[in-house]
Coordinates of C-alpha atoms in Angstrom, one line a residue:
M162 CA 7.6 -1.3 27.8
N163 CA 9.1 2.1 27.1
G164 CA 10.7 2.1 30.6
A165 CA 12.2 -1.3 30.0
S166 CA 13.8 -0.3 26.8
A167 CA 15.2 2.9 28.3
S168 CA 16.8 1.0 31.1
A169 CA 18.4 -1.5 28.9
G170 CA 21.5 0.7 28.3
P171 CA 23.4 1.5 25.2
G172 CA 23.4 -2.0 24.0
A173 CA 19.6 -1.9 23.4
G174 CA 20.0 0.2 20.3
A175 CA 19.8 -2.8 18.0
G176 CA 16.4 -3.8 19.5
A177 CA 14.9 -0.3 19.5
E178 CA 11.3 -0.1 18.5
G179 CA 10.3 1.3 15.1
P180 CA 7.9 4.2 14.6
L181 CA 4.2 3.8 14.8
V182 CA 2.6 2.6 11.6
Y183 CA 0.3 5.6 11.2
K184 CA 3.2 8.0 11.7
A185 CA 5.3 6.3 9.0
W186 CA 2.4 5.6 6.7
K187 CA 3.4 6.0 3.0
G188 CA -0.2 6.6 1.7
S189 CA -1.9 10.0 1.5
N190 CA -4.3 9.3 4.4
V191 CA -5.0 11.5 7.4
F192 CA -5.2 9.9 10.9
F193 CA -7.0 11.0 14.0
L194 CA -6.9 10.0 17.6
Q195 CA -3.5 8.3 17.3
G196 CA -4.4 6.1 14.4
R197 CA -7.9 5.0 15.5
F198 CA -9.5 6.8 12.6
I199 CA -8.2 6.8 9.0
F200 CA -9.5 9.3 6.4
G201 CA -8.6 10.1 2.9
P202 CA -6.5 13.2 2.0
D203 CA -9.8 15.1 1.1
A204 CA -11.3 14.5 4.6
R205 CA -12.3 18.2 4.8
S206 CA -15.1 17.5 2.4
L207 CA -16.6 15.4 5.2
F208 CA -17.6 18.7 7.0
V209 CA -19.3 19.9 3.9
T210 CA -21.4 16.7 3.7
M211 CA -22.3 17.0 7.4
F212 CA -23.4 20.6 6.9
L213 CA -25.6 19.7 3.9
I214 CA -27.4 17.2 6.2
V215 CA -27.5 19.0 9.5
A216 CA -28.4 22.5 8.2
P217 CA -31.7 21.5 6.5
V218 CA -32.7 19.2 9.4
S219 CA -32.1 22.1 11.8
I220 CA -34.3 24.4 9.7
F221 CA -37.0 21.6 9.6
C222 CA -36.9 21.2 13.4
A223 CA -37.1 25.0 14.0
F224 CA -39.8 26.0 11.5
V225 CA -41.8 22.9 10.6
A226 CA -41.6 20.2 13.3
R227 CA -42.0 22.6 16.1
E228 CA -45.2 24.0 14.6
L229 CA -46.5 20.5 13.9
M230 CA -46.1 19.7 17.6
D231 CA -49.2 22.0 18.3
N232 CA -51.2 20.6 15.3
F233 CA -51.1 16.9 16.2
S234 CA -53.0 15.5 19.2
Y235 CA -51.8 13.0 21.7
G236 CA -48.2 14.1 21.4
M237 CA -47.9 12.9 17.8
G238 CA -46.2 16.2 16.9
L239 CA -43.4 15.5 19.3
S240 CA -42.7 12.2 17.7
V241 CA -42.1 14.0 14.4
M242 CA -39.3 16.0 16.1
I243 CA -37.8 13.0 17.9
A244 CA -37.8 10.8 14.8
V245 CA -36.0 13.3 12.6
V246 CA -33.3 13.9 15.2
L247 CA -32.7 10.2 15.8
F248 CA -32.7 9.5 12.1
T249 CA -30.2 12.3 11.5
A250 CA -27.9 11.0 14.2
Y251 CA -28.1 7.5 12.6
D252 CA -27.3 8.9 9.2
L253 CA -24.2 10.8 10.5
S254 CA -23.0 7.7 12.3
L255 CA -23.1 5.8 9.0
L256 CA -21.2 8.6 7.4
L257 CA -18.4 8.4 10.0
L258 CA -18.3 4.6 9.7
T259 CA -17.8 4.9 6.0
S260 CA -15.3 7.7 6.1
G261 CA -13.2 6.9 9.2
R262 CA -12.4 3.2 8.8
D263 CA -9.9 1.2 6.7
P264 CA -11.7 0.5 3.4
G265 CA -9.6 -2.6 2.8
I266 CA -6.0 -1.3 2.2
I267 CA -3.5 -4.0 1.3
P268 CA -0.1 -3.4 3.1
R269 CA 2.8 -2.5 0.8
N270 CA 5.7 -4.9 0.3
A271 CA 9.1 -3.7 1.5
H272 CA 10.7 -5.4 -1.5
P273 CA 9.4 -6.5 -4.9
P274 CA 8.4 -10.1 -5.1
E275 CA 11.0 -12.6 -6.2
P276 CA 10.8 -13.5 -9.9
E277 CA 9.5 -17.0 -10.5
G278 CA 12.5 -17.9 -12.6
F279 CA 14.3 -17.2 -15.9
D280 CA 15.6 -19.1 -18.9
G281 CA 18.9 -20.5 -17.9
N282 CA 19.8 -21.1 -21.6
A283 CA 19.8 -17.3 -22.4
E284 CA 23.1 -16.0 -23.8
V285 CA 24.6 -13.4 -21.5
G286 CA 28.0 -11.9 -21.0
A287 CA 30.6 -13.7 -18.8
N288 CA 30.3 -11.2 -16.0
Q289 CA 26.7 -10.2 -16.5
T290 CA 23.7 -11.3 -14.5
P291 CA 20.6 -12.0 -16.7
P292 CA 17.9 -9.4 -16.1
L293 CA 14.7 -10.8 -14.7
R294 CA 11.5 -9.0 -15.5
L295 CA 8.4 -9.6 -13.5
P296 CA 5.4 -10.2 -15.7
R297 CA 3.0 -7.2 -15.9
V298 CA -0.1 -9.3 -15.4
K299 CA -0.8 -12.8 -14.0
D300 CA -3.8 -15.0 -14.8
V301 CA -6.0 -16.1 -11.9
V302 CA -9.0 -18.4 -12.3
V303 CA -12.1 -17.3 -10.4
N304 CA -15.2 -19.6 -10.6
G305 CA -13.9 -21.1 -13.8
I306 CA -13.2 -17.7 -15.5
T307 CA -9.7 -16.4 -16.1
V308 CA -9.1 -13.0 -14.5
K309 CA -6.0 -10.9 -15.0
T310 CA -4.2 -9.5 -11.9
K311 CA -1.8 -6.6 -12.4
Y312 CA 1.4 -5.7 -10.7
C313 CA 1.5 -2.4 -8.7
D314 CA 4.8 -0.6 -8.9
T315 CA 3.9 1.6 -6.0
C316 CA 2.9 -1.1 -3.5
M317 CA 5.3 -3.7 -5.1
L318 CA 2.7 -6.5 -5.2
Y319 CA 0.3 -8.3 -7.5
R320 CA -3.1 -6.9 -6.8
P321 CA -5.7 -9.6 -5.8
P322 CA -8.8 -9.8 -8.0
R323 CA -11.1 -6.8 -7.8
C324 CA -8.3 -4.8 -6.2
S325 CA -7.2 -1.5 -7.6
H326 CA -4.8 1.3 -6.7
C327 CA -6.4 4.6 -5.8
S328 CA -4.3 7.5 -7.0
I329 CA -5.9 9.9 -4.5
C330 CA -5.2 7.9 -1.3
N331 CA -2.2 6.2 -2.9
N332 CA -3.2 2.7 -1.7
C333 CA -4.2 -0.6 -3.2
V334 CA -7.8 -1.3 -1.9
E335 CA -9.5 -4.6 -1.9
R336 CA -12.8 -4.8 -3.9
F337 CA -12.2 -1.2 -4.9
D338 CA -15.5 0.5 -5.8
H339 CA -14.5 4.2 -6.2
H340 CA -13.1 7.1 -4.2
C341 CA -16.0 9.2 -2.9
P342 CA -15.2 12.9 -2.5
W343 CA -18.4 13.4 -0.4
V344 CA -17.1 11.1 2.4
G345 CA -13.4 11.8 1.8
Q346 CA -12.5 8.1 1.6
C347 CA -12.1 5.1 -0.8
I348 CA -15.1 2.8 -0.9
G349 CA -13.9 -0.8 -0.8
L350 CA -14.4 -4.2 0.8
R351 CA -14.6 -3.0 4.5
N352 CA -16.9 0.0 4.2
Y353 CA -19.1 -0.5 1.1
R354 CA -21.9 -1.8 3.3
F355 CA -21.9 1.3 5.4
F356 CA -21.6 3.5 2.3
Y357 CA -24.8 2.1 0.8
M358 CA -26.6 2.3 4.1
F359 CA -25.5 6.0 4.4
V360 CA -26.7 6.8 0.9
F361 CA -30.0 5.0 1.3
S362 CA -30.7 6.5 4.8
T363 CA -30.0 9.9 3.4
T364 CA -32.6 9.3 0.7
L365 CA -35.2 8.3 3.3
L366 CA -34.3 11.4 5.4
C367 CA -34.9 13.6 2.3
L368 CA -38.3 12.0 1.7
Y369 CA -39.2 12.4 5.4
V370 CA -38.5 16.1 5.4
F371 CA -40.1 16.6 2.0
G372 CA -43.3 14.8 3.1
F373 CA -43.8 16.5 6.4
C374 CA -43.2 19.9 4.9
W375 CA -46.2 19.2 2.6
V376 CA -48.1 18.0 5.7
Y377 CA -47.5 21.3 7.4
I378 CA -48.6 23.3 4.3
V379 CA -51.8 21.3 4.1
K380 CA -52.4 21.9 7.8
I381 CA -52.2 25.6 7.2
R382 CA -54.6 25.5 4.3
N383 CA -57.2 23.5 6.2
A384 CA -56.9 25.6 9.3
E385 CA -57.3 29.0 7.6
Q386 CA -59.4 27.9 4.6
I387 CA -57.1 29.4 2.0
T388 CA -55.7 28.1 -1.2
I389 CA -52.6 26.0 -1.3
W390 CA -50.5 28.8 -2.8
K391 CA -51.4 31.2 0.0
A392 CA -50.6 28.5 2.5
M393 CA -47.2 27.9 0.9
A394 CA -46.5 31.7 1.1
K395 CA -47.1 31.6 4.8
T396 CA -44.2 29.1 5.4
P397 CA -41.2 30.0 3.2
A398 CA -39.0 27.6 5.2
S399 CA -41.2 24.7 4.0
I400 CA -40.9 25.8 0.4
A401 CA -37.1 26.1 0.7
L402 CA -36.9 22.6 2.2
I403 CA -39.2 21.1 -0.4
I404 CA -37.0 22.5 -3.2
Y405 CA -33.8 21.4 -1.5
T406 CA -34.9 17.8 -0.7
F407 CA -36.4 17.4 -4.2
I408 CA -33.1 18.2 -5.8
A409 CA -31.1 16.1 -3.2
V410 CA -33.3 13.0 -3.6
W411 CA -32.5 12.8 -7.3
F412 CA -28.8 12.6 -6.4
V413 CA -28.9 10.2 -3.4
G414 CA -31.9 8.3 -4.6
G415 CA -30.4 7.7 -8.0
L416 CA -27.2 6.6 -6.4
S417 CA -29.1 4.2 -4.2
V418 CA -30.9 2.7 -7.2
F419 CA -27.6 2.4 -9.1
H420 CA -25.8 0.7 -6.3
L421 CA -28.7 -1.6 -5.7
Y422 CA -28.3 -2.7 -9.3
L423 CA -24.5 -3.2 -8.7
M424 CA -25.1 -5.3 -5.6
S425 CA -27.7 -7.5 -7.3
T426 CA -25.2 -8.2 -10.1
N427 CA -22.1 -8.3 -7.8
Q428 CA -20.3 -5.5 -9.6
T429 CA -18.3 -2.5 -8.4
T430 CA -18.6 0.9 -9.9
Y431 CA -15.0 0.6 -11.2
E432 CA -15.9 -2.8 -12.9
N433 CA -19.1 -1.5 -14.3
F434 CA -17.5 1.4 -16.1
R435 CA -14.3 -0.4 -17.1
Y436 CA -15.2 -4.0 -17.9
R437 CA -18.9 -3.8 -18.9
Y438 CA -20.1 -7.2 -17.6
D439 CA -23.2 -6.9 -19.7
Q440 CA -21.0 -7.8 -22.7
R441 CA -18.9 -10.5 -21.0
A442 CA -19.3 -13.1 -18.2
N443 CA -19.1 -11.8 -14.6
P444 CA -17.0 -14.3 -12.6
Y445 CA -18.4 -12.9 -9.3
N446 CA -22.1 -13.1 -10.0
R447 CA -23.7 -15.8 -7.8
G448 CA -27.4 -14.7 -8.2
V449 CA -29.3 -11.8 -6.7
V450 CA -30.0 -13.4 -3.3
E451 CA -26.4 -14.6 -2.8
N452 CA -25.0 -11.3 -4.0
I453 CA -27.1 -9.3 -1.5
K454 CA -26.2 -11.6 1.3
E455 CA -22.5 -11.2 0.5
I456 CA -22.8 -7.4 1.0
F457 CA -25.0 -7.3 4.1
F458 CA -24.9 -10.6 5.9
T459 CA -21.2 -11.8 5.7
P460 CA -18.7 -10.8 8.4
I461 CA -16.5 -7.8 7.5
P462 CA -12.9 -9.1 7.4
P463 CA -10.5 -7.5 9.9
S464 CA -8.1 -4.8 8.7
K465 CA -4.8 -6.0 7.4
N466 CA -3.1 -2.9 8.9
N467 CA -2.4 -2.3 12.6
F468 CA -2.1 1.5 12.4
R469 CA -1.3 1.8 16.1
G470 CA 1.3 -0.9 16.1
R471 CA 5.0 -0.5 15.4
V472 CA 6.7 -0.7 12.1
P473 CA 8.5 -4.1 12.0
Q474 CA 12.3 -3.7 12.0
E475 CA 14.5 -6.1 9.9
H476 CA 17.4 -6.7 12.3
G477 CA 20.5 -8.5 11.2
L478 CA 19.3 -8.9 7.6
R479 CA 21.5 -8.2 4.6
P480 CA 20.1 -6.1 1.8
R481 CA 18.4 -8.3 -0.7
A482 CA 20.4 -8.8 -3.9
T483 CA 18.5 -7.6 -7.0
N484 CA 20.0 -10.3 -9.2
G485 CA 19.3 -8.2 -12.2
F486 CA 15.7 -7.7 -11.2
M487 CA 13.7 -5.4 -13.5
S488 CA 10.3 -4.0 -12.8
P489 CA 7.6 -4.6 -15.5
N490 CA 7.8 -0.8 -16.2
M491 CA 11.6 -0.3 -16.3
G492 CA 12.6 1.6 -19.3
R493 CA 9.3 3.2 -19.9
A494 CA 6.9 5.6 -18.2
V495 CA 5.4 4.3 -15.0
G496 CA 1.9 5.2 -14.1
D497 CA -1.4 3.7 -13.1
I498 CA -3.4 3.9 -16.3
E499 CA -6.5 2.6 -14.6
M500 CA -6.7 5.5 -12.1
G501 CA -5.4 8.2 -14.5
R502 CA -2.2 8.9 -12.7
K503 CA 0.4 11.0 -14.6
P504 CA 3.2 8.8 -15.9
V505 CA 6.6 9.3 -14.2
A506 CA 9.8 8.4 -16.0
W507 CA 11.7 5.5 -14.5
D508 CA 14.6 7.1 -12.6
E509 CA 15.8 9.1 -15.6
P510 CA 18.4 11.2 -13.7
R511 CA 20.2 8.2 -12.3
M512 CA 20.1 6.3 -15.6
A513 CA 21.5 9.4 -17.4
A514 CA 24.3 9.8 -14.8
E515 CA 25.3 6.1 -15.1
I516 CA 25.3 6.1 -18.9
G517 CA 27.5 9.3 -18.8
D518 CA 29.9 7.6 -16.4
L519 CA 30.1 4.5 -18.6
G520 CA 30.7 6.5 -21.7
A521 CA 33.5 8.5 -20.0
G522 CA 35.2 5.3 -18.9
L523 CA 35.0 3.8 -22.4
S524 CA 36.4 7.1 -23.9
N525 CA 39.4 7.0 -21.6
L526 CA 40.1 3.4 -22.7
L527 CA 39.9 4.3 -26.3
E528 CA 41.9 7.5 -26.3
D529 CA 45.4 7.2 -27.7
K530 CA 48.6 9.2 -26.8
D531 CA 47.8 12.0 -29.3
G532 CA 44.4 12.5 -27.7
R533 CA 42.5 11.1 -30.7
F534 CA 40.0 8.3 -30.8
S535 CA 40.6 5.1 -32.7
S536 CA 38.2 2.4 -33.7
A537 CA 37.2 0.0 -31.0
S538 CA 38.6 -3.5 -31.5
P539 CA 36.5 -6.6 -30.8
D540 CA 38.6 -7.4 -27.8
L541 CA 38.2 -3.9 -26.4
S542 CA 34.4 -4.1 -27.0
R543 CA 34.3 -7.2 -24.9
D544 CA 36.2 -5.5 -22.2
A545 CA 33.7 -2.7 -22.3
L546 CA 30.8 -5.1 -21.9
A547 CA 32.6 -6.6 -18.9
V548 CA 32.8 -3.1 -17.4
G549 CA 29.0 -2.8 -18.0
G550 CA 28.5 -6.1 -16.3
G551 CA 30.5 -4.8 -13.3
F552 CA 28.2 -1.8 -12.9
E553 CA 25.2 -4.2 -13.0
E554 CA 26.7 -6.4 -10.3
Q555 CA 27.2 -3.5 -8.0
G556 CA 23.5 -2.9 -7.8
S557 CA 23.0 -0.3 -10.6
S558 CA 20.0 -0.3 -12.9
V559 CA 20.1 -2.9 -15.7
M560 CA 20.9 -1.3 -19.0
N561 CA 20.6 -2.7 -22.5
P562 CA 23.1 -0.7 -24.5
G563 CA 22.0 -0.1 -28.1
R564 CA 24.1 0.5 -31.1
T565 CA 26.9 3.0 -30.6
S566 CA 28.6 4.7 -33.5
W567 CA 32.3 5.6 -32.8
G568 CA 33.7 8.4 -35.0
V569 CA 37.2 9.8 -35.3
E570 CA 37.5 13.2 -33.7
T571 CA 39.4 15.7 -35.9
G572 CA 40.1 19.3 -35.8
R573 CA 40.8 19.9 -32.1

């Protein structure tokens, strides 16, 4: 395809292909292997998590499992070594499935959605276009319960139910649960299943190492006929692993139990902390069995993003007229309150420059021959409004001028 486009000559410029999606991606994600794997911006923490799993397992294999190979008959000791290696490989594969896949990112819109309409009876200036403001929230009925969906200024779309914008990855994610720093990725619709399997399998791995360390200590005590404390002193590696896994199992085990509760009630971590469904009706709860089946036994929807595809080019299209369109947040600070993003002023430099230009133009109109200002007449005020309307029609931001006090300048 590249050869065909190159041989098409100069006239093929209009049909030139756009950049690859993963190279022009506007989110904060990191891509590997030409867009085959997508990670969060904190993907380096993935190596820390892998080290926290591989390091204790390596110590277990070198100082505990190898010794148990000689203490079990009929090759049972070898099975301890093989089992822990295979289980660790399985655990790491779940970690990569959680971290390296699209969690359910909703593609951004290239333009804001069209306003549904406006009141045609509103009184506006002769040359002004009435400003249309998109509603901040919309009501959607889910299983007979009204749910509010919010407009995302960054992605320029109304978020579907259970969707939220992650301020770390800078994407809207379907069925957003949370952003996990240990896996360096958002947890959402397309990777929640693997996230829970990873956490639960890590819990089982901790219990496995913990249990066989005690088995080895008991083997030493029985073989040498000594107290349990002296047997523990003979294998410091086992003691270190027992302490490490005991602490770790409280973290991953508690997380497993918490997410088991969330799955049984069909909640996300975000919803649990924000909406508190124990005090209100949960529109997504369909019973424990159906909720569990929804997580583990329903097909995972395909990604809505083709990261290795080309960015679609809009050929021969005129720029969309704004028609006085106003964002829900125009004129006030913009920020994602849900995710704790710092508010950013709505294009303050441009607004200040345009207001300054408008004020200078009005000053020139009102200045007399002596260089002094006179009171603005009603007719001149209407002309000034028409000038403001001209600025609006040219695509500038919509401004609602407030009261202006015109004084007489004296004492030059």
